[in-house]
Short mmCIF file of N, CA and C in Angstrom, two decimals:
data_model
loop_
_atom_site.label_atom_id
_atom_site.label_comp_id
_atom_site.label_asym_id
_atom_site.label_seq_id
_atom_site.Cartn_x
_atom_site.Cartn_y
_atom_site.Cartn_z
N MET G 1299 2.23 37.02 -18.96
CA MET G 1299 0.97 37.58 -19.40
C MET G 1299 -0.13 37.14 -18.44
N ALA G 1300 -0.86 38.08 -17.95
CA ALA G 1300 -1.95 37.80 -17.00
C ALA G 1300 -3.14 37.21 -17.74
N ILE G 1301 -3.84 36.31 -17.07
CA ILE G 1301 -5.03 35.73 -17.67
C ILE G 1301 -6.26 36.36 -17.02
N SER G 1302 -7.33 36.40 -17.79
CA SER G 1302 -8.54 37.07 -17.31
C SER G 1302 -9.22 36.26 -16.22
N ARG G 1303 -10.10 36.91 -15.48
CA ARG G 1303 -10.84 36.26 -14.41
C ARG G 1303 -11.70 35.12 -14.97
N ASP G 1304 -12.30 35.34 -16.15
CA ASP G 1304 -13.12 34.30 -16.76
C ASP G 1304 -12.29 33.06 -17.08
N LYS G 1305 -11.09 33.27 -17.60
CA LYS G 1305 -10.20 32.15 -17.92
C LYS G 1305 -9.79 31.43 -16.63
N LYS G 1306 -9.51 32.18 -15.57
CA LYS G 1306 -9.16 31.57 -14.28
C LYS G 1306 -10.32 30.73 -13.75
N ASN G 1307 -11.53 31.26 -13.84
CA ASN G 1307 -12.71 30.51 -13.39
C ASN G 1307 -12.88 29.23 -14.20
N GLU G 1308 -12.60 29.32 -15.50
CA GLU G 1308 -12.67 28.16 -16.37
C GLU G 1308 -11.64 27.10 -15.95
N LEU G 1309 -10.41 27.56 -15.69
CA LEU G 1309 -9.34 26.65 -15.26
C LEU G 1309 -9.68 26.00 -13.92
N VAL G 1310 -10.21 26.78 -12.99
CA VAL G 1310 -10.58 26.24 -11.67
C VAL G 1310 -11.68 25.19 -11.83
N ALA G 1311 -12.68 25.46 -12.64
CA ALA G 1311 -13.77 24.50 -12.85
C ALA G 1311 -13.26 23.21 -13.49
N GLU G 1312 -12.39 23.34 -14.49
CA GLU G 1312 -11.84 22.17 -15.17
C GLU G 1312 -10.98 21.33 -14.22
N PHE G 1313 -10.12 22.00 -13.44
CA PHE G 1313 -9.22 21.29 -12.53
C PHE G 1313 -10.01 20.68 -11.36
N THR G 1314 -11.07 21.35 -10.93
CA THR G 1314 -11.93 20.80 -9.88
C THR G 1314 -12.56 19.49 -10.35
N GLU G 1315 -13.06 19.48 -11.57
CA GLU G 1315 -13.67 18.27 -12.12
C GLU G 1315 -12.63 17.15 -12.23
N LEU G 1316 -11.43 17.48 -12.69
CA LEU G 1316 -10.38 16.47 -12.80
C LEU G 1316 -10.03 15.87 -11.44
N LEU G 1317 -9.86 16.72 -10.42
CA LEU G 1317 -9.46 16.22 -9.11
C LEU G 1317 -10.56 15.44 -8.41
N THR G 1318 -11.81 15.81 -8.63
CA THR G 1318 -12.90 15.06 -7.98
C THR G 1318 -13.09 13.70 -8.63
N ASN G 1319 -12.72 13.55 -9.90
CA ASN G 1319 -12.83 12.27 -10.59
C ASN G 1319 -11.56 11.44 -10.50
N ALA G 1320 -10.49 12.02 -9.98
CA ALA G 1320 -9.19 11.35 -9.93
C ALA G 1320 -9.12 10.37 -8.77
N LYS G 1321 -8.50 9.22 -9.03
CA LYS G 1321 -8.23 8.27 -7.94
C LYS G 1321 -7.01 8.75 -7.17
N THR G 1322 -5.96 9.14 -7.89
CA THR G 1322 -4.79 9.77 -7.27
C THR G 1322 -4.22 10.82 -8.20
N THR G 1323 -3.51 11.73 -7.59
CA THR G 1323 -2.80 12.77 -8.33
C THR G 1323 -1.41 12.87 -7.73
N ALA G 1324 -0.42 12.88 -8.61
CA ALA G 1324 0.97 13.06 -8.16
C ALA G 1324 1.45 14.38 -8.73
N PHE G 1325 2.26 15.11 -7.96
CA PHE G 1325 2.80 16.35 -8.50
C PHE G 1325 4.31 16.38 -8.33
N ALA G 1326 4.95 17.10 -9.26
CA ALA G 1326 6.41 17.13 -9.29
C ALA G 1326 6.89 18.48 -9.80
N THR G 1327 8.08 18.86 -9.38
CA THR G 1327 8.71 20.07 -9.92
C THR G 1327 9.33 19.71 -11.26
N TYR G 1328 9.25 20.62 -12.19
CA TYR G 1328 9.74 20.34 -13.53
C TYR G 1328 10.69 21.42 -14.04
N GLN G 1329 11.17 22.26 -13.17
CA GLN G 1329 12.05 23.34 -13.58
C GLN G 1329 13.32 22.76 -14.21
N GLY G 1330 13.61 23.20 -15.41
CA GLY G 1330 14.78 22.72 -16.14
C GLY G 1330 14.44 21.76 -17.26
N LEU G 1331 13.19 21.31 -17.34
CA LEU G 1331 12.78 20.45 -18.45
C LEU G 1331 12.48 21.31 -19.67
N SER G 1332 12.87 20.82 -20.83
CA SER G 1332 12.57 21.54 -22.07
C SER G 1332 11.14 21.24 -22.50
N GLY G 1333 10.67 22.01 -23.44
CA GLY G 1333 9.33 21.79 -23.98
C GLY G 1333 9.21 20.42 -24.63
N ALA G 1334 10.27 19.99 -25.31
CA ALA G 1334 10.26 18.67 -25.96
C ALA G 1334 10.18 17.55 -24.92
N GLN G 1335 10.89 17.71 -23.82
CA GLN G 1335 10.85 16.70 -22.76
C GLN G 1335 9.45 16.63 -22.14
N LEU G 1336 8.83 17.79 -21.96
CA LEU G 1336 7.46 17.81 -21.44
C LEU G 1336 6.49 17.11 -22.39
N GLN G 1337 6.70 17.28 -23.69
CA GLN G 1337 5.84 16.62 -24.67
C GLN G 1337 6.01 15.10 -24.60
N VAL G 1338 7.25 14.65 -24.38
CA VAL G 1338 7.50 13.21 -24.22
C VAL G 1338 6.78 12.69 -22.97
N LEU G 1339 6.88 13.45 -21.89
CA LEU G 1339 6.19 13.07 -20.65
C LEU G 1339 4.68 13.00 -20.87
N ARG G 1340 4.14 13.98 -21.54
CA ARG G 1340 2.69 13.98 -21.81
C ARG G 1340 2.28 12.77 -22.65
N ALA G 1341 3.11 12.41 -23.64
CA ALA G 1341 2.81 11.25 -24.49
C ALA G 1341 2.85 9.97 -23.68
N GLN G 1342 3.86 9.81 -22.82
CA GLN G 1342 3.94 8.62 -21.97
C GLN G 1342 2.74 8.56 -21.02
N ALA G 1343 2.35 9.70 -20.51
CA ALA G 1343 1.20 9.76 -19.60
C ALA G 1343 -0.07 9.36 -20.32
N ARG G 1344 -0.27 9.87 -21.52
CA ARG G 1344 -1.47 9.54 -22.31
C ARG G 1344 -1.57 8.03 -22.54
N GLU G 1345 -0.42 7.39 -22.83
CA GLU G 1345 -0.40 5.94 -23.06
C GLU G 1345 -0.88 5.17 -21.83
N ASN G 1346 -0.67 5.74 -20.65
CA ASN G 1346 -1.03 5.08 -19.40
C ASN G 1346 -2.33 5.61 -18.79
N GLY G 1347 -3.06 6.41 -19.54
CA GLY G 1347 -4.34 6.93 -19.05
C GLY G 1347 -4.20 8.01 -17.99
N VAL G 1348 -3.10 8.76 -18.04
CA VAL G 1348 -2.82 9.82 -17.06
C VAL G 1348 -2.86 11.15 -17.78
N ILE G 1349 -3.40 12.16 -17.11
CA ILE G 1349 -3.49 13.51 -17.66
C ILE G 1349 -2.45 14.37 -16.96
N ILE G 1350 -1.64 15.09 -17.73
CA ILE G 1350 -0.64 16.00 -17.17
C ILE G 1350 -1.16 17.42 -17.32
N LYS G 1351 -1.20 18.16 -16.21
CA LYS G 1351 -1.64 19.55 -16.22
C LYS G 1351 -0.62 20.41 -15.48
N VAL G 1352 -0.42 21.61 -16.00
CA VAL G 1352 0.39 22.61 -15.32
C VAL G 1352 -0.56 23.74 -14.94
N VAL G 1353 -0.73 23.93 -13.64
CA VAL G 1353 -1.66 24.93 -13.12
C VAL G 1353 -0.95 25.71 -12.03
N LYS G 1354 -1.22 26.99 -11.96
CA LYS G 1354 -0.62 27.81 -10.89
C LYS G 1354 -1.04 27.29 -9.52
N ASN G 1355 -0.09 27.29 -8.61
CA ASN G 1355 -0.34 26.77 -7.27
C ASN G 1355 -1.47 27.52 -6.55
N ARG G 1356 -1.57 28.80 -6.80
CA ARG G 1356 -2.63 29.60 -6.17
C ARG G 1356 -4.00 29.10 -6.62
N LEU G 1357 -4.13 28.77 -7.90
CA LEU G 1357 -5.40 28.25 -8.41
C LEU G 1357 -5.66 26.85 -7.86
N VAL G 1358 -4.60 26.05 -7.68
CA VAL G 1358 -4.76 24.71 -7.11
C VAL G 1358 -5.26 24.82 -5.68
N ARG G 1359 -4.76 25.79 -4.93
CA ARG G 1359 -5.23 25.99 -3.55
C ARG G 1359 -6.72 26.34 -3.53
N VAL G 1360 -7.15 27.15 -4.49
CA VAL G 1360 -8.57 27.50 -4.60
C VAL G 1360 -9.38 26.25 -4.89
N VAL G 1361 -8.89 25.42 -5.82
CA VAL G 1361 -9.59 24.19 -6.18
C VAL G 1361 -9.69 23.27 -4.96
N LEU G 1362 -8.57 23.08 -4.26
CA LEU G 1362 -8.57 22.18 -3.09
C LEU G 1362 -9.51 22.68 -2.00
N GLY G 1363 -9.60 23.99 -1.85
CA GLY G 1363 -10.52 24.55 -0.87
C GLY G 1363 -11.98 24.33 -1.23
N GLY G 1364 -12.26 24.11 -2.51
CA GLY G 1364 -13.63 23.90 -2.96
C GLY G 1364 -14.06 22.45 -2.98
N ILE G 1365 -13.13 21.52 -2.72
CA ILE G 1365 -13.46 20.09 -2.70
C ILE G 1365 -13.49 19.64 -1.25
N SER G 1366 -14.60 19.08 -0.82
CA SER G 1366 -14.78 18.77 0.60
C SER G 1366 -13.71 17.81 1.12
N GLU G 1367 -13.26 16.84 0.32
CA GLU G 1367 -12.25 15.88 0.77
C GLU G 1367 -10.89 16.52 0.99
N TYR G 1368 -10.63 17.61 0.29
CA TYR G 1368 -9.33 18.27 0.37
C TYR G 1368 -9.35 19.58 1.16
N LYS G 1369 -10.48 19.94 1.73
CA LYS G 1369 -10.62 21.23 2.42
C LYS G 1369 -9.59 21.44 3.51
N ASP G 1370 -9.28 20.40 4.28
CA ASP G 1370 -8.37 20.52 5.41
C ASP G 1370 -6.92 20.15 5.08
N VAL G 1371 -6.62 19.95 3.80
CA VAL G 1371 -5.27 19.56 3.40
C VAL G 1371 -4.31 20.74 3.54
N ASP G 1372 -3.14 20.46 4.10
CA ASP G 1372 -2.10 21.48 4.24
C ASP G 1372 -1.44 21.69 2.87
N THR G 1373 -1.56 22.87 2.32
CA THR G 1373 -1.06 23.14 0.96
C THR G 1373 0.29 23.84 0.96
N THR G 1374 1.01 23.82 2.07
CA THR G 1374 2.31 24.50 2.11
C THR G 1374 3.35 23.81 1.23
N SER G 1375 3.13 22.54 0.88
CA SER G 1375 4.10 21.84 0.02
C SER G 1375 3.92 22.19 -1.45
N LEU G 1376 2.91 22.95 -1.78
CA LEU G 1376 2.68 23.35 -3.18
C LEU G 1376 3.51 24.60 -3.48
N ASN G 1377 4.80 24.40 -3.69
CA ASN G 1377 5.72 25.50 -3.96
C ASN G 1377 6.48 25.25 -5.24
N GLY G 1378 6.82 26.34 -5.93
CA GLY G 1378 7.61 26.23 -7.15
C GLY G 1378 6.75 25.86 -8.35
N GLN G 1379 7.45 25.56 -9.45
CA GLN G 1379 6.76 25.17 -10.67
C GLN G 1379 6.39 23.70 -10.56
N LEU G 1380 5.09 23.44 -10.49
CA LEU G 1380 4.62 22.06 -10.33
C LEU G 1380 3.78 21.64 -11.53
N LEU G 1381 3.93 20.37 -11.89
CA LEU G 1381 3.00 19.77 -12.84
C LEU G 1381 2.27 18.67 -12.13
N TYR G 1382 1.04 18.44 -12.52
CA TYR G 1382 0.16 17.50 -11.85
C TYR G 1382 -0.17 16.35 -12.79
N ALA G 1383 0.07 15.12 -12.34
CA ALA G 1383 -0.28 13.91 -13.09
C ALA G 1383 -1.53 13.34 -12.44
N ILE G 1384 -2.61 13.29 -13.20
CA ILE G 1384 -3.91 12.92 -12.67
C ILE G 1384 -4.35 11.59 -13.27
N GLY G 1385 -4.64 10.62 -12.42
CA GLY G 1385 -5.10 9.31 -12.87
C GLY G 1385 -6.52 9.06 -12.45
N THR G 1386 -7.39 8.80 -13.42
CA THR G 1386 -8.80 8.55 -13.12
C THR G 1386 -9.13 7.07 -13.10
N ASP G 1387 -8.27 6.22 -13.68
CA ASP G 1387 -8.57 4.79 -13.76
C ASP G 1387 -7.74 3.96 -12.79
N ASP G 1388 -6.46 4.26 -12.71
CA ASP G 1388 -5.53 3.44 -11.92
C ASP G 1388 -4.90 4.31 -10.85
N GLU G 1389 -4.91 3.84 -9.62
CA GLU G 1389 -4.37 4.61 -8.50
C GLU G 1389 -2.86 4.77 -8.58
N VAL G 1390 -2.19 3.82 -9.20
CA VAL G 1390 -0.73 3.78 -9.22
C VAL G 1390 -0.15 4.49 -10.46
N ALA G 1391 -0.93 4.61 -11.52
CA ALA G 1391 -0.43 5.10 -12.80
C ALA G 1391 0.24 6.48 -12.74
N PRO G 1392 -0.34 7.50 -12.07
CA PRO G 1392 0.34 8.80 -12.06
C PRO G 1392 1.72 8.74 -11.40
N ALA G 1393 1.82 8.02 -10.30
CA ALA G 1393 3.11 7.89 -9.62
C ALA G 1393 4.11 7.14 -10.49
N LYS G 1394 3.66 6.08 -11.17
CA LYS G 1394 4.53 5.29 -12.03
C LYS G 1394 5.05 6.12 -13.20
N VAL G 1395 4.15 6.88 -13.83
CA VAL G 1395 4.55 7.69 -14.99
C VAL G 1395 5.62 8.70 -14.59
N LEU G 1396 5.39 9.43 -13.50
CA LEU G 1396 6.36 10.43 -13.06
C LEU G 1396 7.66 9.77 -12.61
N SER G 1397 7.57 8.65 -11.93
CA SER G 1397 8.76 7.97 -11.44
C SER G 1397 9.61 7.45 -12.59
N GLU G 1398 8.97 6.84 -13.57
CA GLU G 1398 9.71 6.32 -14.74
C GLU G 1398 10.38 7.46 -15.50
N PHE G 1399 9.67 8.56 -15.67
CA PHE G 1399 10.24 9.70 -16.40
C PHE G 1399 11.38 10.32 -15.61
N ALA G 1400 11.26 10.36 -14.29
CA ALA G 1400 12.29 10.96 -13.44
C ALA G 1400 13.58 10.16 -13.46
N LYS G 1401 13.49 8.87 -13.78
CA LYS G 1401 14.71 8.04 -13.85
C LYS G 1401 15.65 8.51 -14.95
N THR G 1402 15.10 9.02 -16.04
CA THR G 1402 15.93 9.46 -17.16
C THR G 1402 16.05 10.98 -17.24
N ASN G 1403 15.29 11.70 -16.45
CA ASN G 1403 15.32 13.16 -16.47
C ASN G 1403 15.44 13.68 -15.04
N ASP G 1404 16.64 14.09 -14.67
CA ASP G 1404 16.91 14.53 -13.30
C ASP G 1404 16.17 15.81 -12.92
N ALA G 1405 15.74 16.59 -13.92
CA ALA G 1405 15.07 17.85 -13.64
C ALA G 1405 13.67 17.65 -13.05
N LEU G 1406 13.08 16.48 -13.27
CA LEU G 1406 11.76 16.19 -12.72
C LEU G 1406 11.94 15.56 -11.35
N VAL G 1407 11.39 16.21 -10.33
CA VAL G 1407 11.51 15.72 -8.95
C VAL G 1407 10.11 15.59 -8.36
N ILE G 1408 9.77 14.38 -7.94
CA ILE G 1408 8.45 14.14 -7.35
C ILE G 1408 8.36 14.89 -6.03
N ALA G 1409 7.29 15.67 -5.87
CA ALA G 1409 7.14 16.50 -4.68
C ALA G 1409 6.05 16.00 -3.73
N GLY G 1410 5.10 15.21 -4.25
CA GLY G 1410 4.02 14.72 -3.40
C GLY G 1410 2.84 14.26 -4.23
N GLY G 1411 1.70 14.11 -3.56
CA GLY G 1411 0.52 13.65 -4.25
C GLY G 1411 -0.74 13.94 -3.47
N LEU G 1412 -1.86 13.64 -4.10
CA LEU G 1412 -3.17 13.82 -3.50
C LEU G 1412 -4.00 12.57 -3.74
N SER G 1413 -4.77 12.20 -2.75
CA SER G 1413 -5.66 11.06 -2.86
C SER G 1413 -6.95 11.40 -2.12
N LEU G 1414 -8.08 11.06 -2.71
CA LEU G 1414 -9.36 11.35 -2.05
C LEU G 1414 -9.47 10.64 -0.71
N GLU G 1415 -8.87 9.45 -0.60
CA GLU G 1415 -8.95 8.68 0.63
C GLU G 1415 -7.94 9.16 1.67
N ALA G 1416 -6.71 9.45 1.22
CA ALA G 1416 -5.62 9.74 2.17
C ALA G 1416 -5.30 11.23 2.29
N GLY G 1417 -5.84 12.04 1.42
CA GLY G 1417 -5.51 13.47 1.45
C GLY G 1417 -4.17 13.74 0.79
N LEU G 1418 -3.31 14.46 1.49
CA LEU G 1418 -2.00 14.81 0.96
C LEU G 1418 -1.02 13.66 1.17
N LEU G 1419 -0.29 13.32 0.11
CA LEU G 1419 0.72 12.26 0.17
C LEU G 1419 2.10 12.89 0.09
N SER G 1420 3.05 12.37 0.85
CA SER G 1420 4.42 12.87 0.78
C SER G 1420 5.10 12.32 -0.47
N ALA G 1421 6.27 12.85 -0.78
CA ALA G 1421 7.03 12.37 -1.94
C ALA G 1421 7.40 10.90 -1.75
N ASP G 1422 7.72 10.51 -0.52
CA ASP G 1422 8.05 9.11 -0.25
C ASP G 1422 6.84 8.20 -0.46
N ASP G 1423 5.66 8.67 -0.10
CA ASP G 1423 4.43 7.90 -0.33
C ASP G 1423 4.20 7.68 -1.83
N VAL G 1424 4.43 8.72 -2.61
CA VAL G 1424 4.24 8.63 -4.06
C VAL G 1424 5.27 7.67 -4.66
N LYS G 1425 6.51 7.73 -4.17
CA LYS G 1425 7.53 6.80 -4.67
C LYS G 1425 7.20 5.37 -4.29
N ALA G 1426 6.63 5.16 -3.10
CA ALA G 1426 6.21 3.83 -2.69
C ALA G 1426 5.07 3.33 -3.58
N LEU G 1427 4.14 4.21 -3.94
CA LEU G 1427 3.07 3.85 -4.87
C LEU G 1427 3.64 3.44 -6.21
N ALA G 1428 4.65 4.17 -6.68
CA ALA G 1428 5.26 3.87 -7.98
C ALA G 1428 5.92 2.50 -7.98
N ALA G 1429 6.36 2.04 -6.82
CA ALA G 1429 7.03 0.73 -6.73
C ALA G 1429 6.03 -0.43 -6.76
N LEU G 1430 4.75 -0.15 -6.54
CA LEU G 1430 3.74 -1.21 -6.56
C LEU G 1430 3.53 -1.71 -7.99
N PRO G 1431 3.11 -2.97 -8.11
CA PRO G 1431 2.74 -3.47 -9.44
C PRO G 1431 1.49 -2.76 -9.94
N SER G 1432 1.29 -2.79 -11.25
CA SER G 1432 0.11 -2.13 -11.82
C SER G 1432 -1.15 -2.90 -11.43
N LYS G 1433 -2.28 -2.27 -11.64
CA LYS G 1433 -3.56 -2.87 -11.28
C LYS G 1433 -3.77 -4.19 -12.03
N SER G 1434 -3.44 -4.21 -13.32
CA SER G 1434 -3.63 -5.44 -14.10
C SER G 1434 -2.70 -6.55 -13.61
N GLN G 1435 -1.47 -6.20 -13.19
CA GLN G 1435 -0.57 -7.20 -12.64
C GLN G 1435 -1.11 -7.77 -11.34
N LEU G 1436 -1.63 -6.92 -10.47
CA LEU G 1436 -2.19 -7.38 -9.21
C LEU G 1436 -3.39 -8.30 -9.43
N ILE G 1437 -4.25 -7.95 -10.38
CA ILE G 1437 -5.41 -8.78 -10.70
C ILE G 1437 -4.94 -10.14 -11.22
N ALA G 1438 -3.93 -10.15 -12.09
CA ALA G 1438 -3.41 -11.40 -12.62
C ALA G 1438 -2.82 -12.28 -11.51
N GLU G 1439 -2.12 -11.66 -10.55
CA GLU G 1439 -1.55 -12.42 -9.44
C GLU G 1439 -2.64 -13.03 -8.56
N VAL G 1440 -3.71 -12.29 -8.31
CA VAL G 1440 -4.82 -12.81 -7.50
C VAL G 1440 -5.49 -13.98 -8.22
N ILE G 1441 -5.72 -13.83 -9.51
CA ILE G 1441 -6.34 -14.91 -10.28
C ILE G 1441 -5.45 -16.14 -10.28
N ALA G 1442 -4.14 -15.95 -10.43
CA ALA G 1442 -3.22 -17.08 -10.41
C ALA G 1442 -3.26 -17.79 -9.06
N GLN G 1443 -3.36 -17.02 -7.98
CA GLN G 1443 -3.44 -17.63 -6.64
C GLN G 1443 -4.75 -18.39 -6.46
N LEU G 1444 -5.84 -17.84 -7.01
CA LEU G 1444 -7.12 -18.51 -6.90
C LEU G 1444 -7.17 -19.79 -7.73
N LEU G 1445 -6.48 -19.79 -8.87
CA LEU G 1445 -6.49 -20.97 -9.74
C LEU G 1445 -5.46 -22.02 -9.32
N SER G 1446 -4.56 -21.68 -8.44
CA SER G 1446 -3.49 -22.59 -8.03
C SER G 1446 -4.03 -23.92 -7.48
N PRO G 1447 -5.00 -23.93 -6.56
CA PRO G 1447 -5.53 -25.22 -6.08
C PRO G 1447 -6.17 -26.05 -7.19
N VAL G 1448 -6.83 -25.41 -8.12
CA VAL G 1448 -7.46 -26.12 -9.23
C VAL G 1448 -6.39 -26.81 -10.07
N HIS G 1449 -5.30 -26.09 -10.37
CA HIS G 1449 -4.21 -26.68 -11.15
C HIS G 1449 -3.56 -27.84 -10.39
N ASP G 1450 -3.40 -27.68 -9.08
CA ASP G 1450 -2.80 -28.74 -8.28
C ASP G 1450 -3.65 -30.01 -8.32
N VAL G 1451 -4.95 -29.86 -8.19
CA VAL G 1451 -5.85 -31.01 -8.21
C VAL G 1451 -5.82 -31.69 -9.58
N THR G 1452 -5.89 -30.91 -10.65
CA THR G 1452 -5.88 -31.51 -11.99
C THR G 1452 -4.54 -32.20 -12.27
N ASN G 1453 -3.45 -31.61 -11.81
CA ASN G 1453 -2.14 -32.25 -12.01
C ASN G 1453 -2.07 -33.56 -11.23
N ALA G 1454 -2.57 -33.55 -10.01
CA ALA G 1454 -2.55 -34.78 -9.21
C ALA G 1454 -3.41 -35.86 -9.84
N LEU G 1455 -4.59 -35.48 -10.30
CA LEU G 1455 -5.47 -36.46 -10.93
C LEU G 1455 -4.89 -36.98 -12.23
N SER G 1456 -4.30 -36.11 -13.02
CA SER G 1456 -3.73 -36.57 -14.29
C SER G 1456 -2.51 -37.45 -14.04
N GLY G 1457 -1.76 -37.18 -12.97
CA GLY G 1457 -0.62 -38.02 -12.62
C GLY G 1457 -1.07 -39.42 -12.25
N ASN G 1458 -2.11 -39.54 -11.44
CA ASN G 1458 -2.65 -40.85 -11.05
C ASN G 1458 -3.24 -41.57 -12.26
N LEU G 1459 -3.89 -40.80 -13.14
CA LEU G 1459 -4.47 -41.41 -14.33
C LEU G 1459 -3.37 -41.97 -15.23
N HIS G 1460 -2.26 -41.23 -15.37
CA HIS G 1460 -1.14 -41.72 -16.18
C HIS G 1460 -0.55 -42.98 -15.56
N ALA G 1461 -0.41 -43.00 -14.24
CA ALA G 1461 0.12 -44.19 -13.57
C ALA G 1461 -0.81 -45.38 -13.77
N LEU G 1462 -2.11 -45.17 -13.68
CA LEU G 1462 -3.07 -46.24 -13.89
C LEU G 1462 -2.98 -46.77 -15.32
N LEU G 1463 -2.91 -45.86 -16.29
CA LEU G 1463 -2.80 -46.27 -17.69
C LEU G 1463 -1.49 -47.02 -17.95
N ASP G 1464 -0.41 -46.55 -17.36
CA ASP G 1464 0.87 -47.25 -17.50
C ASP G 1464 0.79 -48.65 -16.91
N GLY G 1465 0.12 -48.81 -15.77
CA GLY G 1465 -0.05 -50.13 -15.15
C GLY G 1465 -0.90 -51.04 -16.02
N VAL G 1466 -1.98 -50.53 -16.58
CA VAL G 1466 -2.84 -51.32 -17.46
C VAL G 1466 -2.06 -51.73 -18.71
N GLU G 1467 -1.28 -50.81 -19.25
CA GLU G 1467 -0.49 -51.13 -20.45
C GLU G 1467 0.55 -52.21 -20.13
N ALA G 1468 1.18 -52.10 -18.96
CA ALA G 1468 2.19 -53.07 -18.56
C ALA G 1468 1.54 -54.46 -18.41
N LYS G 1469 0.36 -54.54 -17.84
CA LYS G 1469 -0.36 -55.82 -17.66
C LYS G 1469 -0.76 -56.39 -19.02
N ALA G 1470 -1.18 -55.50 -19.92
CA ALA G 1470 -1.64 -55.96 -21.22
C ALA G 1470 -0.49 -56.51 -22.06
N THR G 1471 0.69 -55.95 -21.92
CA THR G 1471 1.83 -56.40 -22.72
C THR G 1471 2.52 -57.60 -22.10
N SER G 1472 2.29 -57.90 -20.86
CA SER G 1472 2.98 -59.05 -20.25
C SER G 1472 2.19 -60.30 -20.26
#
């Protein structure tokens, strides 16, 4: 069923807003997935702050042409039935969501991605992003590294204090 020009303009405006606010977008072919499987994917994506959209590739090309960061992007890889996972908060989340879902559903194949900084990403780039730890994990690791010297100093001082107290106790009892 064909959609009206007004509906297409509405879709283009909505998708343009999503892509300009997105940190990264990953796209994948989904041919062979059932409606129920797509609903599971959408639910998993929602839990991770990712939006799943299915938009015609021709309309996506129009959207990309209207965004200055994506104007020069080669859109020849936008072929077949594609779904787009859009992450506005975490750069890694869209790739992780699609990668995790693809592990249990062979019909979903990661095809590539988009980033405002890097432009078009290959499927291998998206898979490499999916292998990275999440943003909260990375922040926790940095904080742990920053606190490491503080813990070392306190442990050293408490060790010397315990030795001093043990020596005083030994003198007092003898």
